Coordinates of C-alpha atoms in Angstrom, one line a residue:
X1 CA 0.0 0.0 0.0
X2 CA 2.9 2.4 0.8
X3 CA 5.2 1.1 -1.9
X4 CA 5.1 4.6 -3.5
X5 CA 6.3 6.2 -0.2
X6 CA 9.2 3.7 0.2
X7 CA 10.1 4.3 -3.4
X8 CA 10.1 8.0 -2.8
X9 CA 12.0 8.1 0.5
X10 CA 14.4 5.1 0.4
X11 CA 17.5 5.1 -1.8
X12 CA 17.6 3.6 -5.2
X13 CA 20.3 2.6 -7.6
X14 CA 19.0 4.8 -10.5
X15 CA 17.4 7.9 -8.8
X16 CA 14.6 9.8 -10.5
X17 CA 14.3 13.5 -10.5
X18 CA 11.9 13.4 -7.6
X19 CA 14.2 11.0 -5.6
X20 CA 17.1 13.3 -6.3
X21 CA 15.2 16.3 -4.9
X22 CA 14.1 14.2 -1.8
X23 CA 17.8 13.3 -1.2
X24 CA 18.8 16.9 -1.3
X25 CA 15.9 17.9 1.0
X26 CA 16.8 15.2 3.5
X27 CA 20.4 16.2 3.6
X28 CA 19.6 19.9 4.2
X29 CA 16.7 19.3 6.6
X30 CA 18.6 16.8 8.9
X31 CA 21.8 18.8 8.5
X32 CA 20.2 22.1 9.7
X33 CA 18.6 20.3 12.6
X34 CA 21.8 18.7 13.8
X35 CA 23.7 21.9 13.1
X36 CA 21.6 23.7 15.7
X37 CA 22.5 21.2 18.4
X38 CA 25.4 22.2 20.7
X39 CA 28.2 20.1 22.0
X40 CA 29.3 22.3 24.9
X41 CA 29.9 25.7 23.1
X42 CA 30.4 24.1 19.7
X43 CA 27.6 24.1 17.0
X44 CA 28.2 23.4 13.4
X45 CA 25.4 25.4 11.8
X46 CA 24.9 24.7 8.1
X47 CA 28.3 22.9 8.0
X48 CA 26.5 19.9 9.4
X49 CA 24.7 19.5 6.0
X50 CA 28.1 18.2 4.7
X51 CA 28.1 15.5 7.3
X52 CA 24.5 14.4 6.9
X53 CA 25.1 14.3 3.1
X54 CA 28.0 12.0 3.7
X55 CA 25.9 9.7 5.8
X56 CA 23.0 9.6 3.3
X57 CA 25.5 9.0 0.4
X58 CA 27.1 6.2 2.4
X59 CA 23.7 4.5 2.8
X60 CA 22.9 4.6 -0.9
X61 CA 21.1 7.9 -1.5
X62 CA 22.1 9.4 -5.0
X63 CA 21.4 12.4 -7.1
X64 CA 21.2 12.4 -10.9
X65 CA 24.5 13.6 -12.4
X66 CA 23.0 16.5 -14.2
X67 CA 21.0 17.7 -11.2
X68 CA 24.0 17.1 -9.0
X69 CA 26.2 19.5 -11.1
X70 CA 23.5 22.1 -11.2
X71 CA 22.7 22.1 -7.5
X72 CA 26.5 22.1 -6.6
X73 CA 27.4 25.0 -9.0
X74 CA 24.3 27.1 -8.4
X75 CA 24.6 26.8 -4.7
X76 CA 28.2 27.9 -4.8
X77 CA 27.3 30.9 -7.0
X78 CA 24.5 32.0 -4.6
X79 CA 26.8 31.6 -1.6
X80 CA 29.8 33.6 -2.8
X81 CA 27.6 36.3 -4.4
X82 CA 25.8 36.8 -1.0
X83 CA 29.1 36.9 0.8
X84 CA 30.4 39.5 -1.6
X85 CA 27.4 41.8 -1.1
X86 CA 27.5 41.3 2.6
X87 CA 31.2 42.1 3.3
X88 CA 32.1 44.3 0.3
X89 CA 31.7 47.7 1.8
X90 CA 33.6 46.9 5.0
X91 CA 36.2 44.9 2.9
X92 CA 37.3 47.9 0.9
X93 CA 37.1 50.5 3.7
X94 CA 39.1 48.2 6.1
X95 CA 42.2 48.7 4.0
X96 CA 42.4 52.3 5.3
X97 CA 42.8 50.9 8.9
X98 CA 44.1 47.5 9.9
X99 CA 42.6 45.6 7.0
X100 CA 45.9 45.5 5.0
X101 CA 47.8 44.0 7.9
X102 CA 45.1 41.4 8.5
X103 CA 44.9 40.4 4.8
X104 CA 48.7 40.1 4.5
X105 CA 48.7 37.6 7.4
X106 CA 45.6 35.7 6.1
X107 CA 46.9 35.5 2.5
X108 CA 50.3 34.4 3.7
X109 CA 48.6 31.5 5.5
X110 CA 46.9 30.6 2.2
X111 CA 50.2 30.6 0.3
X112 CA 51.9 28.6 3.0
X113 CA 49.2 25.9 2.8
X114 CA 49.8 25.8 -1.0
X115 CA 53.5 25.4 -0.4
X116 CA 52.9 22.5 2.0
X117 CA 50.7 20.9 -0.5
X118 CA 53.4 21.1 -3.2
X119 CA 55.9 19.6 -0.7
X120 CA 53.5 16.7 -0.1
X121 CA 53.2 16.2 -3.9
X122 CA 56.9 15.6 -4.2
X123 CA 57.2 13.6 -1.0
X124 CA 54.3 11.3 -1.6
X125 CA 52.9 9.4 -4.6
X126 CA 49.5 11.1 -4.4
X127 CA 48.0 12.9 -7.4
X128 CA 47.8 16.6 -7.2
X129 CA 44.0 16.5 -7.5
X130 CA 43.8 14.3 -4.4
X131 CA 46.2 16.7 -2.6
X132 CA 44.1 19.7 -3.6
X133 CA 41.0 18.0 -2.3
X134 CA 42.9 17.2 1.0
X135 CA 44.1 20.9 1.1
X136 CA 40.5 22.2 0.5
X137 CA 39.0 20.0 3.2
X138 CA 41.8 20.7 5.7
X139 CA 41.1 24.4 5.4
X140 CA 37.3 23.9 5.0
X141 CA 37.4 25.9 1.8
X142 CA 34.4 25.1 -0.4
X143 CA 35.0 27.6 -3.2
X144 CA 38.5 26.1 -3.6
X145 CA 37.1 22.7 -4.1
X146 CA 34.6 24.1 -6.6
X147 CA 37.4 25.8 -8.5
X148 CA 39.5 22.6 -8.6
X149 CA 36.6 20.6 -10.0
X150 CA 35.9 23.3 -12.6
X151 CA 39.6 23.3 -13.7
X152 CA 39.6 19.5 -14.0
X153 CA 36.5 19.6 -16.2
X154 CA 38.2 22.2 -18.4
X155 CA 41.3 20.0 -18.8
X156 CA 39.2 16.9 -19.4
X157 CA 37.3 18.7 -22.2
X158 CA 40.6 19.6 -23.9
X159 CA 42.3 16.2 -23.2
X160 CA 39.5 13.6 -23.1
X161 CA 42.0 10.7 -22.6
X162 CA 43.5 12.2 -19.4
X163 CA 42.1 10.7 -16.2
X164 CA 41.8 12.5 -12.9
X165 CA 41.1 11.5 -9.4
X166 CA 38.1 13.1 -7.6
X167 CA 39.2 15.9 -5.2
X168 CA 35.9 15.5 -3.4
X169 CA 37.2 12.3 -1.8
X170 CA 40.1 14.0 -0.1
X171 CA 37.9 17.0 0.8
X172 CA 35.3 14.8 2.5
X173 CA 37.9 12.8 4.4
X174 CA 39.7 15.9 5.8
X175 CA 36.9 18.4 6.2
X176 CA 36.0 17.3 9.7
X177 CA 39.7 17.7 10.6
X178 CA 39.6 21.2 9.3
X179 CA 36.6 22.2 11.4
X180 CA 37.8 20.6 14.6
X181 CA 41.4 21.6 14.0
X182 CA 40.7 25.3 14.0
X183 CA 38.4 25.0 17.0
X184 CA 41.1 23.1 18.9
X185 CA 43.8 25.7 17.9
X186 CA 41.6 28.5 19.3
X187 CA 41.1 26.7 22.6
X188 CA 44.7 25.7 23.1
X189 CA 46.1 29.1 22.0
X190 CA 43.7 30.8 24.5
X191 CA 44.9 28.6 27.3
X192 CA 48.6 28.8 26.5
X193 CA 48.6 32.5 26.0
X194 CA 46.5 33.0 29.1
X195 CA 44.0 35.2 27.3
X196 CA 41.4 37.0 29.3
X197 CA 38.5 37.9 26.8
X198 CA 37.4 40.8 29.0
X199 CA 40.8 42.4 29.0
X200 CA 41.1 41.8 25.2
X201 CA 37.7 43.5 24.8
X202 CA 38.9 46.6 26.8
X203 CA 42.1 46.8 24.6
X204 CA 40.0 46.5 21.5
X205 CA 37.6 49.3 22.5
X206 CA 40.5 51.6 23.4
X207 CA 42.2 51.0 20.1
X208 CA 39.0 51.5 18.2
X209 CA 38.4 54.9 19.9
X210 CA 41.9 56.0 19.0
X211 CA 41.6 54.7 15.4
X212 CA 38.0 55.3 14.3
X213 CA 36.4 58.7 14.1
X214 CA 32.6 58.5 14.3
X215 CA 30.3 61.4 13.4
X216 CA 28.9 63.3 16.3
X217 CA 26.6 66.3 16.8
X218 CA 27.3 69.0 19.3
X219 CA 26.1 72.6 20.1
X220 CA 28.4 75.6 20.2
X221 CA 27.7 79.2 21.2
X222 CA 29.6 81.9 19.2
X223 CA 31.6 84.1 21.7
X224 CA 34.8 84.9 19.8
X225 CA 34.5 88.5 18.5
X226 CA 36.7 87.6 15.5
X227 CA 33.7 85.7 14.0
X228 CA 31.0 88.3 14.6
X229 CA 29.7 89.4 11.1
X230 CA 31.5 86.6 9.3
X231 CA 29.5 84.4 7.0
X232 CA 29.3 80.6 7.6
X233 CA 31.0 80.0 4.3
X234 CA 34.1 82.1 5.3
X235 CA 34.1 80.6 8.8
X236 CA 34.2 77.0 7.6
X237 CA 36.7 77.9 4.9
X238 CA 39.0 79.5 7.5
X239 CA 38.6 76.4 9.6
X240 CA 39.8 74.2 6.7
X241 CA 38.1 71.0 7.7
X242 CA 34.8 69.4 6.7
X243 CA 31.9 70.1 9.0
X244 CA 28.2 70.5 8.7
X245 CA 26.1 73.2 10.4
X246 CA 22.6 71.8 10.5
X247 CA 20.9 74.4 12.7
X248 CA 21.3 78.0 13.8
X249 CA 19.5 80.1 16.5
X250 CA 20.1 83.7 17.3
X251 CA 20.6 84.7 20.9
X252 CA 17.3 85.7 22.6
X253 CA 15.2 84.1 19.9
X254 CA 13.3 80.8 19.8
X255 CA 13.4 80.6 16.0
X256 CA 15.5 77.7 14.7
X257 CA 16.6 77.7 11.1
X258 CA 18.7 75.6 8.7
X259 CA 21.2 78.3 7.9
X260 CA 22.5 79.3 4.4
X261 CA 26.2 79.6 3.8
X262 CA 25.9 83.4 3.4
X263 CA 24.3 84.0 6.8
X264 CA 26.4 86.2 9.1
X265 CA 27.2 85.0 12.6
X266 CA 26.2 87.2 15.5
X267 CA 27.3 87.4 19.2
X268 CA 26.0 84.4 21.2
X269 CA 24.5 82.6 18.2
X270 CA 24.0 78.9 18.8
X271 CA 25.0 76.4 16.1
X272 CA 24.3 72.6 15.8
X273 CA 27.5 71.0 14.4
X274 CA 27.9 67.6 12.7
X275 CA 31.3 66.1 11.9
X276 CA 34.2 64.1 13.3
X277 CA 34.5 64.6 17.1
X278 CA 37.9 66.1 16.9
X279 CA 36.9 68.5 14.2
X280 CA 33.8 69.5 16.1
X281 CA 35.7 70.1 19.3
X282 CA 38.4 72.1 17.5
X283 CA 35.8 74.3 15.8
X284 CA 34.1 74.9 19.1
X285 CA 37.3 75.9 20.8
X286 CA 38.0 78.4 18.0
X287 CA 34.6 80.2 17.6
X288 CA 33.3 80.0 21.2
X289 CA 32.3 77.5 23.8
X290 CA 29.9 74.4 24.1
X291 CA 26.3 75.4 24.5
X292 CA 23.5 73.8 26.6
X293 CA 20.7 75.6 24.7
X294 CA 17.7 73.3 24.3
X295 CA 15.6 75.4 22.0
X296 CA 17.9 74.6 19.1
X297 CA 16.8 71.0 19.3
X298 CA 13.1 72.0 19.0
X299 CA 11.2 70.3 16.1
X300 CA 8.6 73.2 15.9
X301 CA 10.2 75.2 13.1
X302 CA 12.3 72.5 11.4
X303 CA 12.3 68.7 11.9
X304 CA 14.7 65.9 11.1
X305 CA 13.8 62.7 9.3
X306 CA 15.5 59.7 7.7
X307 CA 14.8 59.3 3.9
X308 CA 15.7 56.2 1.9
X309 CA 17.0 56.4 -1.6
X310 CA 14.7 54.2 -3.7
X311 CA 14.0 56.4 -6.8
X312 CA 16.0 55.2 -9.8
X313 CA 16.3 58.7 -11.1
X314 CA 18.5 59.9 -8.2
X315 CA 20.7 56.8 -8.0
X316 CA 24.4 57.6 -8.7
X317 CA 23.6 61.4 -8.6
X318 CA 25.8 63.6 -6.4
X319 CA 24.4 65.6 -3.6
X320 CA 25.6 68.7 -5.4
X321 CA 23.5 67.8 -8.4
X322 CA 20.4 67.4 -6.4
X323 CA 21.1 70.8 -4.6
X324 CA 18.4 70.0 -2.0
X325 CA 19.2 73.1 0.1
X326 CA 18.9 75.8 -2.5
X327 CA 15.9 74.1 -4.1
X328 CA 13.9 72.9 -1.1
X329 CA 15.6 74.7 1.9
X330 CA 16.5 71.2 3.2
X331 CA 19.9 70.1 4.5
X332 CA 21.4 66.6 4.5
X333 CA 23.4 66.1 7.8
X334 CA 24.4 62.4 7.5
X335 CA 24.3 59.5 5.1
X336 CA 24.0 55.9 6.3
X337 CA 25.3 53.2 4.0
X338 CA 26.0 49.5 4.8
X339 CA 26.3 50.2 8.5
X340 CA 28.6 53.1 8.0
X341 CA 28.0 56.8 8.8
X342 CA 29.2 59.2 6.1
X343 CA 29.6 63.0 6.1
X344 CA 27.4 64.4 3.3
X345 CA 30.0 66.0 1.0
X346 CA 28.7 67.7 -2.1
X347 CA 30.6 65.1 -4.2
X348 CA 29.0 62.2 -2.4
X349 CA 27.3 59.8 -4.9
X350 CA 24.0 58.3 -3.8
X351 CA 23.5 54.5 -3.9
X352 CA 20.2 52.6 -3.9
X353 CA 19.2 51.9 -0.2
X354 CA 21.2 54.8 1.3
X355 CA 19.5 56.4 4.3
X356 CA 19.7 60.2 4.3
X357 CA 19.2 62.2 7.6
X358 CA 17.7 65.5 6.6
X359 CA 16.7 68.7 8.4
X360 CA 14.1 71.1 7.1
X361 CA 10.5 72.1 7.2
X362 CA 7.7 69.5 7.1
X363 CA 6.6 70.7 3.6
X364 CA 10.2 70.6 2.3
X365 CA 10.7 67.1 3.6
X366 CA 7.5 65.9 1.9
X367 CA 8.6 67.4 -1.4
X368 CA 12.1 65.8 -1.2
X369 CA 10.6 62.4 -0.3
X370 CA 8.8 62.4 -3.7
X371 CA 12.2 62.9 -5.4
X372 CA 14.3 60.5 -3.3
X373 CA 11.7 57.8 -3.1
X374 CA 11.7 56.8 0.6
X375 CA 9.8 53.6 -0.1
X376 CA 10.7 51.2 2.7
X377 CA 8.3 48.7 1.2
X378 CA 10.3 48.7 -2.0
X379 CA 13.5 48.0 0.0
X380 CA 11.8 44.9 1.5
X381 CA 10.8 43.5 -1.9
X382 CA 13.5 41.5 -3.7
X383 CA 14.7 43.0 -6.9
X384 CA 15.2 39.9 -9.0
X385 CA 16.2 41.8 -12.1
X386 CA 19.2 43.3 -10.2
X387 CA 20.0 40.1 -8.3
X388 CA 20.1 37.8 -11.4
X389 CA 21.7 40.5 -13.5
X390 CA 24.6 40.5 -11.0
X391 CA 24.7 36.7 -10.9
X392 CA 24.8 36.6 -14.7
X393 CA 27.7 39.1 -14.8
X394 CA 29.5 36.9 -12.2
X395 CA 29.1 33.8 -14.3
X396 CA 30.3 35.6 -17.4
X397 CA 33.4 37.0 -15.6
X398 CA 34.1 33.5 -14.2
X399 CA 33.9 32.0 -17.6
X400 CA 36.4 34.3 -19.3
X401 CA 39.4 32.2 -20.4
X402 CA 42.8 33.8 -19.3
X403 CA 45.6 32.4 -21.4
X404 CA 48.8 31.9 -19.4
X405 CA 51.9 30.6 -21.4
X406 CA 53.0 27.1 -20.5
X407 CA 49.7 26.1 -18.9
X408 CA 47.8 23.4 -20.8
X409 CA 44.4 25.2 -20.8
X410 CA 43.4 28.8 -20.1
X411 CA 42.7 29.5 -16.4
X412 CA 39.2 30.8 -15.5
X413 CA 38.0 32.5 -12.3
X414 CA 35.2 30.0 -12.2
X415 CA 31.8 30.0 -10.5
X416 CA 33.4 30.8 -7.1
X417 CA 35.7 33.8 -7.9
X418 CA 33.7 35.4 -10.7
X419 CA 30.4 36.1 -8.8
X420 CA 32.5 37.0 -5.7
X421 CA 34.5 39.7 -7.5
X422 CA 31.4 41.1 -9.2
X423 CA 29.5 41.3 -5.9
X424 CA 32.5 43.1 -4.2
X425 CA 32.7 45.6 -7.1
X426 CA 28.9 46.2 -7.1
X427 CA 28.8 46.7 -3.4
X428 CA 31.8 49.1 -3.6
X429 CA 30.4 51.2 -6.5
X430 CA 26.7 50.9 -5.7
X431 CA 25.8 49.0 -8.9
X432 CA 26.2 48.8 -12.6
X433 CA 23.3 50.3 -14.7
X434 CA 20.1 48.7 -13.4
X435 CA 22.1 46.3 -11.1
X436 CA 22.4 47.7 -7.6
X437 CA 24.1 46.4 -4.5
X438 CA 21.2 46.8 -2.0
X439 CA 19.6 43.6 -0.8
X440 CA 18.0 43.6 2.7
X441 CA 19.9 41.7 5.3
X442 CA 17.3 38.9 5.6
X443 CA 17.5 38.2 1.8
X444 CA 21.3 38.2 1.9
X445 CA 21.5 35.8 4.7
X446 CA 18.9 33.5 3.1
X447 CA 20.7 33.5 -0.3
X448 CA 24.1 32.8 1.4
X449 CA 22.9 30.0 3.7
X450 CA 20.6 28.5 1.1
X451 CA 23.4 28.4 -1.4
X452 CA 25.9 26.8 0.9
X453 CA 23.3 24.2 2.0
X454 CA 22.7 23.2 -1.7
X455 CA 26.5 22.9 -2.2
X456 CA 27.1 20.9 0.9
X457 CA 24.2 18.6 0.2
X458 CA 25.4 17.9 -3.4
X459 CA 29.1 17.5 -2.4
X460 CA 28.3 15.4 0.7
X461 CA 25.9 12.9 -1.0
X462 CA 28.4 12.5 -3.9
X463 CA 31.4 12.0 -1.6
X464 CA 29.4 9.6 0.7
X465 CA 29.0 7.2 -2.2
X466 CA 31.7 4.7 -1.3
X467 CA 33.1 6.9 1.4
X468 CA 34.2 4.0 3.7
X469 CA 35.6 2.1 0.8
X470 CA 37.5 5.1 -0.4
X471 CA 38.8 5.8 3.1
X472 CA 40.2 2.2 3.3
X473 CA 41.4 2.2 -0.4
X474 CA 43.2 5.5 -0.2
X475 CA 44.6 4.9 3.3
X476 CA 42.4 7.7 4.8
X477 CA 44.5 7.8 8.0
X478 CA 47.6 8.9 6.0
X479 CA 45.4 11.5 4.2
X480 CA 44.3 12.8 7.6
X481 CA 48.0 13.0 8.6
X482 CA 48.8 15.0 5.5
X483 CA 45.7 17.2 6.2
X484 CA 47.1 17.8 9.8
X485 CA 50.2 19.4 8.3
X486 CA 48.1 21.7 6.0
X487 CA 45.7 22.6 8.9
X488 CA 48.0 23.1 11.9
X489 CA 51.4 24.4 10.6
X490 CA 49.9 27.6 9.0
X491 CA 47.6 28.1 12.0
X492 CA 50.3 27.8 14.6
X493 CA 52.6 30.2 12.7
X494 CA 49.6 32.6 12.3
X495 CA 49.1 32.7 16.1
X496 CA 52.8 33.3 16.8
X497 CA 53.3 36.0 14.1
X498 CA 49.9 37.6 14.7
X499 CA 50.2 37.8 18.4
X500 CA 53.9 38.4 19.1
X501 CA 55.1 40.2 16.0
X502 CA 52.0 42.0 14.6
X503 CA 50.6 42.6 18.1
X504 CA 47.0 41.7 17.0
X505 CA 44.3 41.6 19.5
X506 CA 43.4 37.9 20.2
X507 CA 39.7 38.5 19.5
X508 CA 40.6 39.9 16.1
X509 CA 43.2 37.1 15.5
X510 CA 40.5 34.4 16.1
X511 CA 38.4 36.1 13.4
X512 CA 41.4 36.1 11.0
X513 CA 42.0 32.4 11.8
X514 CA 38.4 31.5 11.0
X515 CA 38.4 33.8 7.9
X516 CA 41.6 32.4 6.6
X517 CA 40.1 28.9 6.7
X518 CA 36.7 30.3 5.5
X519 CA 35.1 28.3 8.4
X520 CA 31.7 29.5 9.6
X521 CA 31.6 26.7 12.2
X522 CA 34.8 27.9 13.8
X523 CA 33.5 31.5 13.7
X524 CA 30.3 30.5 15.4
X525 CA 32.2 28.6 18.1
X526 CA 34.6 31.5 18.7
X527 CA 31.9 34.1 19.2
X528 CA 30.2 31.9 21.8
X529 CA 33.5 30.7 23.4
X530 CA 34.9 34.2 23.7
X531 CA 31.5 35.8 24.2
X532 CA 32.3 38.5 21.6
X533 CA 31.2 39.5 18.1
X534 CA 34.6 41.0 17.3
X535 CA 35.8 37.9 15.4
X536 CA 33.0 38.4 13.0
X537 CA 34.4 41.8 11.9
X538 CA 37.9 40.5 11.1
X539 CA 36.4 37.4 9.5
X540 CA 34.5 39.6 7.1
X541 CA 37.6 41.8 6.4
X542 CA 39.8 38.8 5.2
X543 CA 37.2 36.4 3.8
X544 CA 36.9 37.9 0.2
X545 CA 40.6 38.1 -0.5
X546 CA 41.3 34.8 1.1
X547 CA 38.6 33.1 -1.0
X548 CA 40.0 34.6 -4.2
X549 CA 43.5 33.4 -3.3
X550 CA 42.3 29.9 -2.3
X551 CA 40.5 29.6 -5.6
X552 CA 43.6 30.6 -7.6
X553 CA 45.9 28.4 -5.6
X554 CA 43.6 25.4 -6.1
X555 CA 43.2 26.0 -9.8
X556 CA 46.9 26.7 -10.4
X557 CA 48.1 23.6 -8.5
X558 CA 45.8 21.5 -10.7
X559 CA 47.0 23.2 -13.9
X560 CA 50.7 23.2 -13.1
X561 CA 51.2 19.8 -11.5
X562 CA 48.6 17.7 -13.4

């Protein structure tokens, strides 16, 4: 009676399309469930899908080859594109601070792993594709595995008679080692270095205060006679630094206005300043003293409001082109973009999804809303034209053949690096034509996690087919030993160099460790273990460049040594 249900849910030798879909759903569903369970402070998150896929593959579940390739590649594309959009803005801006130092350390770790892999190639009788699989699993790098498989397919298309091993086998054998190896290194290094997370947090906050300069707003009363009768334009010009004066109130008056640049300052005028804290304090010391006037904060004459950029006609236009003050008597005091607060310079170009903080009359704000858009509902709706346009550009970029002399076939960025680079550039420059960078956080997280779940399910089920036999046939214990060298040697050197030579805060160093091995499970563990979100910030700073380098290293090793 229930033969149809057994046929649907139980594994078969020649799976149908429906059975293939069921296998994928089982791997993802059970993987997500077990990924939420905690062993102490350790939880694997979506990484557990890889393990449930291995188990299902071992017990006979299969996916049709065509469906397997599509699910694996499409999942990888979604994952890396979502990562690129998520971390792109902070990735580029971080290079102005500590990002360069962090990325040098992380990329050096990647290159060292590649050198160790080359050494193992000459010291053992393993094929390079097996070693690249071991390397990718040992550092839990999914895009690197995808790039290796794409490169092997390209070579096979050009040289049909050449036979390759499957790097997925080495990846599946050493992947658990990579996950637990990073976690073990974090625990041991914390104990040996006698790290106190609370002390590290205090040091981090102190360094951040000294390094980062957030925008502030303060009130100042004009008391310096040198500035009586001077225009705001001349005063700011003489000061020589960028600062915004959002409000002005004359002494003895309750009228608050958004001042024009040609207005003349009077004795005991009160100004509302917006800018970097040091600039605001220096300006206050020059023209007068801090004010405690409360009337200037009144919303009776002028009000403040946040307006979202959603109208396509103003995207990529500069604030100077919109000229909101002279046209609508409205002043922009701040711009919020991708979690950053930006001073509204006239040359600032607006991106889709930017949030402008404006000050002006109620009527003026209503008029400007019609121009800027301010449709929060529109921001919540997924823009599939923009999303799939960006994905298409990523696939095209990843498919461009790059001819390098002496290599058997042209190298390609592939489905991992192509979409990642496009996403980084789109998030940096706000978009290309109708393709923009804004996707709300919920959609980005869904795309990223859904993509990696599809990839893990496909790779896990495929690798699980004959996993035990492969482990015995290929002497899996030796492969794990080789994986240990690739996992632990770069990690140990990273801790020593990062902590004692580069003097990196341990909370940040843990994020670099997780990011260098592109390991979300280790990142999740570290945030719980250290009770801090700081590792997430440095993870995001190094992840894009590390991913690109791991893709290139995996591809080049296959091309050069195969």
